[in-house]
């Protein structure tokens, strides 16, 4: 009975790979030229809009999976901002990354509620299972592991996010099953 209840807590979205900006999930990876072409389309649309930098960076990260230098240079040019300003914004927000991430980003909540309800043990289990530390990516490029500070689901602690999915009341014994589910999903970033 308890087992069934735990399983129901998992908020697992089969189609979580689609991007809000219209870049679609696909098994094959696009070339850098194709990714840059998508970025160009976005820049054309946003270049004259005030406050465009952060939304454009978010969309660029969604397209590339991270923010490569070539994209930052293009953004800085098209939005008429200095490269150092763009790089400064990227460095300020932890959700931006200038290094490639795994196909799936795992973030474990270490906010107070989650911490006291087993968030640390959850993180240790993930580190053991993935054989990586926080901030690293698995050798096969499948998962990156990060920590976070509250997803607003404290009543259902401990929580973690995989990509856009919030997974609640996670039991360490369920980690392997959860990871297998994500391994079998189509990949993002094409
Ligand atoms: S402390 Fe983890 S969701 Fe709020």
XYZ file of N, CA, C and O and ligand atoms in Angstrom:
764
model
N 0.832 -1.215 0.000
C 0.000 0.000 0.000
C 0.862 1.259 0.000
O 0.706 2.152 -0.822
N 1.809 1.224 0.940
C 2.697 2.384 1.018
C 3.464 2.584 -0.283
O 3.628 3.679 -0.781
N 3.824 1.454 -0.862
C 4.574 1.506 -2.109
C 3.759 2.198 -3.206
O 4.249 3.028 -3.942
N 2.472 1.843 -3.283
C 1.619 2.456 -4.300
C 1.527 3.966 -4.104
O 1.588 4.742 -5.045
N 1.356 4.374 -2.857
C 1.246 5.805 -2.577
C 2.501 6.546 -2.992
O 2.443 7.629 -3.551
N 3.644 5.936 -2.708
C 4.900 6.603 -3.067
C 4.986 6.797 -4.569
O 5.357 7.843 -5.055
N 4.595 5.776 -5.304
C 4.703 5.855 -6.751
C 3.835 6.974 -7.297
O 4.213 7.673 -8.216
N 2.659 7.162 -6.686
C 1.759 8.204 -7.168
C 2.344 9.598 -6.978
O 1.933 10.532 -7.624
N 3.290 9.712 -6.090
C 3.856 11.034 -5.835
C 4.738 11.504 -6.988
O 5.022 12.667 -7.109
N 5.175 10.578 -7.806
C 6.098 10.987 -8.846
C 5.374 11.735 -9.951
O 4.441 11.237 -10.557
N 5.819 12.920 -10.162
C 5.231 13.759 -11.195
C 6.093 13.605 -12.422
O 7.075 14.298 -12.613
N 5.756 12.652 -13.243
C 6.628 12.287 -14.342
C 5.934 12.592 -15.649
O 4.919 12.003 -15.994
N 6.450 13.566 -16.366
C 5.788 13.992 -17.597
C 6.496 13.408 -18.805
O 7.648 13.713 -19.060
N 5.797 12.584 -19.501
C 6.368 11.901 -20.660
C 6.892 12.885 -21.699
O 7.877 12.671 -22.354
N 6.176 14.013 -21.855
C 6.541 14.944 -22.922
C 7.252 16.172 -22.408
O 7.146 17.245 -22.956
N 8.006 16.018 -21.349
C 8.639 17.175 -20.738
C 9.798 17.710 -21.556
O 10.418 18.681 -21.188
N 10.104 17.097 -22.655
C 11.264 17.520 -23.415
C 10.991 18.664 -24.371
O 11.898 19.205 -24.962
N 9.743 19.048 -24.564
C 9.505 20.119 -25.517
C 9.831 21.470 -24.897
O 9.579 21.700 -23.733
N 10.397 22.348 -25.683
C 10.838 23.643 -25.181
C 9.790 24.706 -25.413
O 9.053 24.678 -26.381
N 9.775 25.690 -24.505
C 8.785 26.750 -24.600
C 9.026 27.647 -25.803
O 8.138 28.279 -26.318
N 10.260 27.707 -26.269
C 10.553 28.618 -27.365
C 10.294 27.984 -28.718
O 10.484 28.620 -29.734
N 9.855 26.750 -28.692
C 9.534 26.132 -29.957
C 10.588 25.176 -30.462
O 10.376 24.468 -31.428
N 11.766 25.144 -29.839
C 12.740 24.141 -30.239
C 12.209 22.810 -29.737
O 11.748 22.700 -28.619
N 12.236 21.815 -30.550
C 11.539 20.590 -30.203
C 12.487 19.480 -29.813
O 13.648 19.456 -30.186
N 11.940 18.554 -29.043
C 12.710 17.400 -28.654
C 12.946 16.514 -29.871
O 12.096 16.373 -30.723
N 14.104 15.960 -29.936
C 14.414 15.104 -31.067
C 15.565 14.215 -30.666
O 16.392 14.584 -29.852
N 15.591 13.029 -31.221
C 16.643 12.095 -30.823
C 17.979 12.491 -31.428
O 19.021 12.351 -30.824
N 17.975 13.026 -32.639
C 19.230 13.384 -33.269
C 19.624 14.810 -32.898
O 18.804 15.696 -32.834
N 20.901 15.022 -32.719
C 21.375 16.347 -32.346
C 21.582 17.205 -33.584
O 22.063 16.740 -34.610
N 21.237 18.485 -33.463
C 21.420 19.391 -34.578
C 22.877 19.869 -34.600
O 23.567 19.833 -33.593
N 23.330 20.320 -35.759
C 24.682 20.856 -35.869
C 24.711 22.246 -35.235
O 23.668 22.867 -35.022
N 25.929 22.724 -34.968
C 26.046 24.054 -34.377
C 25.453 25.109 -35.293
O 24.832 26.071 -34.831
N 25.608 24.929 -36.601
C 25.033 25.893 -37.545
C 23.516 25.951 -37.409
O 22.911 27.028 -37.450
N 22.920 24.790 -37.278
C 21.459 24.752 -37.143
C 21.016 25.402 -35.834
O 20.018 26.121 -35.788
N 21.775 25.168 -34.789
C 21.435 25.767 -33.502
C 21.595 27.285 -33.567
O 20.763 28.037 -33.062
N 22.664 27.725 -34.223
C 22.868 29.166 -34.366
C 21.768 29.804 -35.214
O 21.361 30.941 -34.961
N 21.310 29.063 -36.201
C 20.227 29.589 -37.043
C 18.966 29.804 -36.201
O 18.242 30.789 -36.370
N 18.704 28.893 -35.291
C 17.542 29.060 -34.405
C 17.724 30.277 -33.507
O 16.787 31.030 -33.263
N 18.950 30.437 -33.032
C 19.226 31.595 -32.179
C 19.029 32.885 -32.965
O 18.474 33.860 -32.452
N 19.470 32.885 -34.213
C 19.320 34.079 -35.051
C 17.843 34.476 -35.185
O 17.495 35.653 -35.117
N 17.005 33.490 -35.356
C 15.568 33.783 -35.493
C 15.046 34.464 -34.231
O 14.276 35.424 -34.298
N 15.477 33.956 -33.098
C 15.039 34.544 -31.824
C 15.577 35.962 -31.676
O 14.866 36.879 -31.265
N 16.831 36.141 -32.045
C 17.439 37.464 -31.908
C 16.755 38.476 -32.818
O 16.584 39.646 -32.443
N 16.398 38.024 -34.013
C 15.680 38.927 -34.916
C 14.378 39.411 -34.279
O 13.987 40.558 -34.394
N 13.724 38.503 -33.580
C 12.441 38.835 -32.964
C 12.611 39.729 -31.740
O 11.789 40.594 -31.467
N 13.701 39.527 -31.013
C 13.840 40.200 -29.710
C 14.786 41.399 -29.716
O 14.861 42.114 -28.729
N 15.500 41.604 -30.789
C 16.606 42.566 -30.738
C 16.176 43.989 -30.376
O 16.964 44.738 -29.799
N 14.955 44.365 -30.697
C 14.522 45.728 -30.388
C 13.610 45.813 -29.160
O 13.055 46.866 -28.861
N 13.460 44.698 -28.480
C 12.571 44.700 -27.312
C 13.360 45.005 -26.044
O 14.424 44.421 -25.820
N 12.834 45.876 -25.218
C 13.531 46.157 -23.961
C 13.472 44.941 -23.036
O 12.512 44.175 -23.058
N 14.513 44.772 -22.243
C 14.536 43.668 -21.273
C 14.654 42.305 -21.920
O 14.236 41.291 -21.334
N 15.232 42.268 -23.117
C 15.249 41.001 -23.860
C 16.378 40.066 -23.425
O 16.334 38.866 -23.712
N 17.369 40.603 -22.730
C 18.577 39.806 -22.516
C 18.306 38.477 -21.803
O 18.712 37.412 -22.282
N 17.632 38.535 -20.668
C 17.437 37.291 -19.905
C 16.552 36.294 -20.649
O 16.915 35.112 -20.752
N 15.405 36.734 -21.207
C 14.626 35.759 -21.985
C 15.416 35.152 -23.137
O 15.318 33.953 -23.399
N 16.216 35.974 -23.804
C 17.002 35.448 -24.929
C 18.046 34.446 -24.419
O 18.261 33.387 -25.021
N 18.671 34.750 -23.303
C 19.649 33.811 -22.744
C 18.966 32.489 -22.376
O 19.526 31.412 -22.593
N 17.774 32.599 -21.806
C 17.050 31.371 -21.439
C 16.746 30.532 -22.679
O 16.909 29.313 -22.671
N 16.305 31.212 -23.725
C 15.983 30.479 -24.947
C 17.240 29.914 -25.596
O 17.239 28.797 -26.108
N 18.317 30.690 -25.539
C 19.576 30.195 -26.104
C 20.035 28.955 -25.345
O 20.480 27.964 -25.936
N 19.904 28.981 -24.036
C 20.327 27.814 -23.253
C 19.436 26.605 -23.566
O 19.897 25.473 -23.587
N 18.182 26.901 -23.807
C 17.267 25.829 -24.167
C 17.664 25.216 -25.513
O 17.560 24.007 -25.723
N 18.129 26.044 -26.428
C 18.519 25.560 -27.752
C 19.820 24.752 -27.689
O 19.923 23.653 -28.216
N 20.827 25.313 -27.012
C 22.156 24.689 -27.013
C 22.343 23.684 -25.874
O 23.246 22.873 -25.917
N 21.495 23.808 -24.848
C 21.708 22.976 -23.666
C 22.622 23.655 -22.665
O 22.740 23.236 -21.520
N 23.306 24.696 -23.095
C 24.158 25.533 -22.258
C 24.418 26.805 -23.062
O 23.806 27.006 -24.119
N 25.271 27.672 -22.580
C 25.517 28.931 -23.284
C 26.966 28.990 -23.775
O 27.858 29.453 -23.059
N 27.198 28.512 -24.979
C 28.564 28.561 -25.513
C 28.969 29.997 -25.845
O 28.122 30.863 -26.075
N 30.270 30.208 -25.906
C 30.797 31.548 -26.154
C 30.265 32.120 -27.463
O 29.935 33.306 -27.554
N 30.173 31.271 -28.475
C 29.724 31.753 -29.783
C 28.299 32.331 -29.682
O 27.971 33.333 -30.336
N 27.471 31.727 -28.853
C 26.100 32.231 -28.679
C 26.112 33.542 -27.895
O 25.397 34.486 -28.239
N 26.930 33.597 -26.869
C 26.993 34.832 -26.069
C 27.492 36.000 -26.912
O 27.001 37.131 -26.791
N 28.457 35.738 -27.771
C 28.980 36.812 -28.638
C 27.887 37.303 -29.586
O 27.734 38.494 -29.817
N 27.144 36.369 -30.119
C 26.073 36.733 -31.055
C 24.994 37.542 -30.333
O 24.474 38.524 -30.849
N 24.659 37.105 -29.141
C 23.632 37.799 -28.354
C 24.092 39.208 -28.023
O 23.350 40.183 -28.140
N 25.340 39.319 -27.612
C 25.851 40.641 -27.241
C 25.822 41.592 -28.445
O 25.433 42.750 -28.326
N 26.182 41.061 -29.603
C 26.191 41.883 -30.820
C 24.770 42.315 -31.201
O 24.502 43.500 -31.428
N 23.881 41.366 -31.234
C 22.527 41.648 -31.717
C 21.710 42.479 -30.736
O 20.819 43.234 -31.133
N 21.980 42.332 -29.453
C 21.219 43.120 -28.470
C 21.957 44.411 -28.115
O 21.549 45.136 -27.208
N 23.073 44.617 -28.804
C 23.824 45.858 -28.626
C 24.280 46.047 -27.177
O 24.152 47.124 -26.602
N 24.812 44.974 -26.630
C 25.345 45.034 -25.267
C 26.782 44.542 -25.295
O 27.164 43.760 -26.172
N 27.567 44.993 -24.322
C 28.954 44.533 -24.300
C 28.991 43.062 -23.898
O 28.101 42.572 -23.186
N 30.043 42.387 -24.359
C 30.178 40.973 -24.012
C 30.292 40.805 -22.503
O 29.737 39.878 -21.931
N 30.983 41.725 -21.856
C 31.165 41.584 -20.401
C 29.828 41.742 -19.668
O 29.598 41.091 -18.654
N 28.936 42.573 -20.198
C 27.624 42.692 -19.560
C 26.847 41.386 -19.690
O 26.253 40.898 -18.722
N 26.871 40.832 -20.875
C 26.165 39.571 -21.101
C 26.767 38.469 -20.224
O 26.055 37.731 -19.535
N 28.088 38.373 -20.222
C 28.753 37.342 -19.418
C 28.483 37.558 -17.930
O 28.347 36.600 -17.160
N 28.373 38.820 -17.532
C 28.100 39.122 -16.134
C 26.724 38.623 -15.706
O 26.566 38.066 -14.613
N 25.741 38.802 -16.569
C 24.386 38.314 -16.266
C 24.390 36.787 -16.194
O 23.806 36.183 -15.288
N 25.084 36.171 -17.123
C 25.156 34.701 -17.134
C 25.804 34.192 -15.838
O 25.341 33.228 -15.228
N 26.855 34.882 -15.415
C 27.547 34.460 -14.198
C 26.729 34.693 -12.938
O 26.893 33.987 -11.937
N 25.822 35.665 -13.001
C 25.045 36.022 -11.804
C 23.974 34.985 -11.482
O 23.708 34.691 -10.322
N 23.350 34.455 -12.515
C 22.235 33.525 -12.289
C 22.714 32.083 -12.383
O 23.280 31.674 -13.397
N 22.407 31.325 -11.321
C 22.927 29.952 -11.267
C 22.279 29.041 -12.303
O 22.839 28.002 -12.636
N 21.102 29.420 -12.820
C 20.479 28.516 -13.788
C 21.095 28.633 -15.179
O 20.778 27.858 -16.062
N 21.983 29.607 -15.366
C 22.713 29.644 -16.629
C 24.009 28.856 -16.498
O 24.663 28.890 -15.445
N 24.361 28.173 -17.556
C 25.603 27.400 -17.524
C 26.392 27.634 -18.807
O 25.829 27.616 -19.906
N 27.688 27.845 -18.675
C 28.531 28.033 -19.860
C 29.296 26.752 -20.195
O 30.156 26.763 -21.076
N 28.997 25.691 -19.474
C 29.600 24.393 -19.816
C 28.466 23.421 -20.168
O 27.366 23.533 -19.643
N 28.759 22.489 -21.068
C 27.702 21.561 -21.474
C 27.179 20.765 -20.287
O 27.943 20.313 -19.439
N 25.885 20.629 -20.253
C 25.263 19.809 -19.225
C 24.833 18.481 -19.837
O 24.782 18.331 -21.046
N 24.486 17.566 -18.945
C 23.971 16.291 -19.418
C 22.618 16.470 -20.087
O 22.024 17.551 -20.039
N 22.142 15.396 -20.688
C 20.852 15.480 -21.373
C 19.730 15.762 -20.386
O 18.717 16.368 -20.730
N 19.892 15.300 -19.166
C 18.896 15.574 -18.130
C 19.587 16.251 -16.941
O 20.618 15.773 -16.471
N 18.989 17.332 -16.501
C 19.548 18.067 -15.358
C 18.771 17.695 -14.096
O 17.558 17.908 -14.015
N 19.492 17.156 -13.122
C 18.879 16.796 -11.839
C 19.255 17.852 -10.814
O 20.435 18.176 -10.648
N 18.259 18.399 -10.144
C 18.535 19.356 -9.074
C 17.866 18.863 -7.792
O 16.650 18.657 -7.762
N 18.656 18.672 -6.776
C 18.133 18.190 -5.499
C 17.926 19.382 -4.578
O 18.815 20.222 -4.411
N 16.744 19.466 -3.980
C 16.464 20.576 -3.083
C 17.135 20.352 -1.728
O 16.949 19.308 -1.109
N 17.913 21.325 -1.313
C 18.523 21.280 0.017
C 18.014 22.448 0.859
O 18.699 22.922 1.758
N 16.825 22.934 0.528
C 16.171 23.906 1.401
C 15.857 23.250 2.741
O 15.929 22.019 2.868
N 15.479 24.040 3.717
C 15.348 23.527 5.085
C 14.416 22.317 5.176
O 14.771 21.283 5.740
N 13.204 22.442 4.629
C 12.233 21.346 4.760
C 12.760 20.070 4.128
O 12.645 18.979 4.699
N 13.335 20.205 2.957
C 13.841 19.016 2.270
C 15.072 18.464 2.973
O 15.245 17.246 3.065
N 15.891 19.362 3.476
C 17.110 18.904 4.146
C 16.765 18.039 5.352
O 17.306 16.958 5.534
N 15.825 18.540 6.181
C 15.502 17.788 7.398
C 14.693 16.526 7.095
O 14.642 15.614 7.902
N 14.123 16.466 5.944
C 13.356 15.256 5.590
C 14.123 14.329 4.656
O 13.528 13.531 3.937
N 15.415 14.469 4.625
C 16.207 13.467 3.906
C 16.819 13.930 2.604
O 17.313 13.113 1.826
N 16.814 15.244 2.343
C 17.385 15.742 1.097
C 18.861 15.401 0.936
O 19.310 15.062 -0.157
N 19.585 15.462 2.045
C 21.027 15.168 1.972
C 21.255 13.695 1.627
O 22.128 13.359 0.825
N 20.456 12.830 2.227
C 20.597 11.401 1.943
C 20.229 11.116 0.478
O 20.850 10.305 -0.199
N 19.234 11.840 0.011
C 18.837 11.721 -1.384
C 19.994 12.126 -2.311
O 20.314 11.449 -3.285
N 20.617 13.240 -1.968
C 21.746 13.707 -2.767
C 22.879 12.696 -2.746
O 23.483 12.389 -3.789
N 23.186 12.145 -1.566
C 24.262 11.151 -1.473
C 23.945 9.918 -2.311
O 24.829 9.354 -2.966
N 22.685 9.530 -2.308
C 22.286 8.368 -3.107
C 22.496 8.644 -4.593
O 23.007 7.810 -5.339
N 22.110 9.842 -5.006
C 22.293 10.204 -6.421
C 23.771 10.252 -6.787
O 24.171 9.806 -7.856
N 24.576 10.804 -5.895
C 26.019 10.880 -6.174
C 26.604 9.477 -6.332
O 27.408 9.217 -7.218
N 26.172 8.573 -5.470
C 26.658 7.188 -5.558
C 26.160 6.511 -6.817
O 26.914 5.826 -7.512
N 24.900 6.714 -7.103
C 24.292 6.034 -8.255
C 24.895 6.538 -9.565
O 25.156 5.762 -10.476
N 25.095 7.851 -9.644
C 25.613 8.448 -10.888
C 27.136 8.485 -10.931
O 27.731 8.764 -11.965
N 27.745 8.259 -9.773
C 29.213 8.291 -9.655
C 29.787 9.658 -10.043
O 30.821 9.758 -10.715
N 29.084 10.697 -9.654
C 29.575 12.059 -9.882
C 29.311 12.898 -8.640
O 28.514 12.525 -7.787
N 29.966 14.035 -8.579
C 29.730 14.977 -7.493
C 28.805 16.085 -7.984
O 28.497 16.169 -9.187
N 28.401 16.954 -7.090
C 27.551 18.092 -7.473
C 28.306 18.975 -8.468
O 29.492 19.251 -8.286
N 27.625 19.390 -9.503
C 28.236 20.248 -10.511
C 28.834 19.474 -11.673
O 29.293 20.068 -12.644
N 28.809 18.151 -11.584
C 29.438 17.343 -12.637
C 28.380 16.664 -13.508
O 27.182 16.685 -13.212
N 28.873 16.068 -14.587
C 28.020 15.368 -15.547
C 28.521 13.940 -15.690
O 29.736 13.708 -15.663
N 27.619 13.009 -15.822
C 28.026 11.603 -15.953
C 28.839 11.389 -17.229
O 28.690 12.130 -18.197
N 29.652 10.370 -17.217
C 30.540 10.103 -18.363
C 29.777 9.924 -19.663
O 30.249 10.315 -20.726
N 28.603 9.349 -19.571
C 27.824 9.119 -20.799
C 27.037 10.367 -21.224
O 26.312 10.346 -22.215
N 27.198 11.471 -20.468
C 26.531 12.724 -20.837
C 25.036 12.711 -20.572
O 24.314 13.585 -21.045
N 24.566 11.743 -19.813
C 23.117 11.611 -19.616
C 22.589 12.544 -18.524
O 21.548 13.169 -18.683
N 23.311 12.637 -17.394
C 22.802 13.410 -16.264
C 23.829 14.403 -15.734
O 25.017 14.081 -15.640
N 23.345 15.588 -15.373
C 24.148 16.536 -14.581
C 23.465 16.666 -13.228
O 22.241 16.575 -13.134
N 24.264 16.905 -12.196
C 23.721 16.947 -10.841
C 24.006 18.307 -10.209
O 25.147 18.774 -10.189
N 22.941 18.929 -9.713
C 23.086 20.217 -9.026
C 22.208 20.231 -7.782
O 21.347 19.368 -7.616
N 22.430 21.218 -6.933
C 21.544 21.379 -5.773
C 20.790 22.696 -5.917
O 21.211 23.593 -6.647
N 19.686 22.790 -5.216
C 18.866 23.996 -5.283
C 18.319 24.299 -3.899
O 18.555 23.558 -2.945
N 17.580 25.387 -3.819
C 17.149 25.895 -2.513
C 15.657 25.989 -2.335
O 15.192 26.885 -1.768
N 14.856 25.174 -2.770
C 13.400 25.222 -2.574
C 12.679 25.392 -3.908
O 12.912 26.350 -4.636
N 11.823 24.442 -4.161
C 11.006 24.488 -5.373
C 9.574 24.891 -5.054
O 8.685 24.780 -5.889
N 9.335 25.322 -3.813
C 7.986 25.707 -3.422
C 7.065 24.521 -3.174
O 5.852 24.654 -3.235
N 7.648 23.377 -2.914
C 6.839 22.182 -2.635
C 7.275 21.580 -1.304
O 7.340 20.366 -1.145
N 7.514 22.455 -0.335
C 8.108 22.037 0.946
C 7.250 21.004 1.670
O 7.770 20.140 2.383
N 5.931 21.089 1.524
C 5.044 20.144 2.202
C 5.178 18.733 1.674
O 4.667 17.796 2.272
N 5.841 18.597 0.542
C 6.010 17.279 -0.073
C 7.480 16.896 -0.136
O 7.923 16.170 -1.018
N 8.242 17.428 0.829
C 9.686 17.162 0.876
C 9.954 15.687 1.210
O 9.117 15.055 1.861
N 11.101 15.172 0.805
C 12.126 15.848 0.016
C 11.788 15.848 -1.476
O 11.152 14.935 -1.964
N 12.227 16.873 -2.134
C 11.926 17.001 -3.558
C 13.204 17.123 -4.381
O 14.259 17.504 -3.873
N 13.052 16.814 -5.641
C 14.119 17.101 -6.593
C 13.466 17.414 -7.927
O 12.276 17.136 -8.125
N 14.206 18.035 -8.812
C 13.702 18.283 -10.160
C 14.570 17.545 -11.154
O 15.792 17.490 -10.999
N 13.940 16.974 -12.140
C 14.675 16.471 -13.304
C 14.089 17.211 -14.492
O 12.887 17.094 -14.776
N 14.946 18.005 -15.129
C 14.488 18.908 -16.192
C 13.363 19.789 -15.635
O 13.585 20.475 -14.665
N 12.173 19.728 -16.207
C 11.087 20.584 -15.727
C 10.143 19.873 -14.760
O 9.131 20.433 -14.353
N 10.440 18.664 -14.408
C 9.542 17.875 -13.556
C 9.947 17.982 -12.088
O 11.107 17.739 -11.735
N 8.985 18.313 -11.245
C 9.234 18.285 -9.801
C 8.832 16.904 -9.301
O 7.702 16.461 -9.517
N 9.737 16.234 -8.647
C 9.469 14.894 -8.136
C 9.430 14.995 -6.619
O 10.383 15.461 -5.991
N 8.316 14.578 -6.046
C 8.060 14.848 -4.636
C 8.171 13.595 -3.788
O 7.973 12.495 -4.268
N 8.448 13.833 -2.493
C 8.557 12.733 -1.519
C 9.422 11.612 -2.072
O 9.023 10.442 -2.095
N 10.573 11.981 -2.526
C 11.448 10.999 -3.168
C 12.099 10.118 -2.114
O 12.651 10.616 -1.136
N 12.031 8.845 -2.328
C 12.716 7.887 -1.456
C 14.010 7.457 -2.154
O 13.986 7.117 -3.342
N 15.126 7.450 -1.435
C 16.380 7.023 -2.057
C 16.269 5.678 -2.767
O 16.861 5.476 -3.824
N 15.458 4.759 -2.200
C 15.334 3.437 -2.817
C 14.666 3.500 -4.200
O 14.751 2.549 -4.970
N 14.035 4.629 -4.502
C 13.365 4.773 -5.806
C 14.249 5.427 -6.867
O 13.864 5.517 -8.040
N 15.391 5.890 -6.448
C 16.238 6.672 -7.361
C 16.593 5.913 -8.632
O 16.502 6.438 -9.739
N 16.987 4.663 -8.454
C 17.424 3.910 -9.635
C 16.291 3.798 -10.661
O 16.504 3.979 -11.864
N 15.093 3.552 -10.187
C 13.935 3.431 -11.084
C 13.662 4.747 -11.793
O 13.398 4.793 -13.004
N 13.735 5.828 -11.044
C 13.476 7.148 -11.634
C 14.510 7.450 -12.722
O 14.177 7.899 -13.817
N 15.765 7.182 -12.422
C 16.813 7.455 -13.413
C 16.598 6.631 -14.675
O 16.791 7.126 -15.791
N 16.188 5.390 -14.503
C 15.951 4.536 -15.674
C 14.843 5.109 -16.550
O 14.917 5.067 -17.767
N 13.824 5.679 -15.917
C 12.732 6.270 -16.693
C 13.252 7.403 -17.560
O 12.885 7.542 -18.726
N 14.116 8.223 -16.989
C 14.630 9.365 -17.757
C 15.647 8.930 -18.800
O 15.760 9.541 -19.850
N 16.367 7.870 -18.510
C 17.318 7.369 -19.512
C 16.599 6.970 -20.787
O 17.138 7.073 -21.877
N 15.393 6.505 -20.640
C 14.677 5.984 -21.812
C 13.883 7.061 -22.545
O 13.266 6.802 -23.567
N 13.891 8.295 -22.031
C 13.164 9.360 -22.712
C 13.938 9.894 -23.909
O 15.164 9.812 -23.937
N 13.244 10.485 -24.884
C 13.953 11.191 -25.951
C 14.774 12.321 -25.359
O 14.422 12.831 -24.297
N 15.831 12.692 -26.036
C 16.718 13.696 -25.468
C 16.410 15.081 -25.961
O 15.900 15.290 -27.050
N 16.778 16.033 -25.131
C 16.575 17.441 -25.416
C 17.819 18.026 -26.091
O 18.897 17.510 -25.930
N 17.625 19.101 -26.801
C 18.786 19.851 -27.284
C 19.101 19.638 -28.743
O 20.192 19.918 -29.211
N 18.134 19.086 -29.474
C 18.416 18.887 -30.885
C 18.092 20.115 -31.677
O 17.323 20.927 -31.252
S 12.603 23.272 0.924
Fe 12.548 21.819 -0.673
S 10.789 22.391 -1.795
Fe 10.906 23.903 -0.263
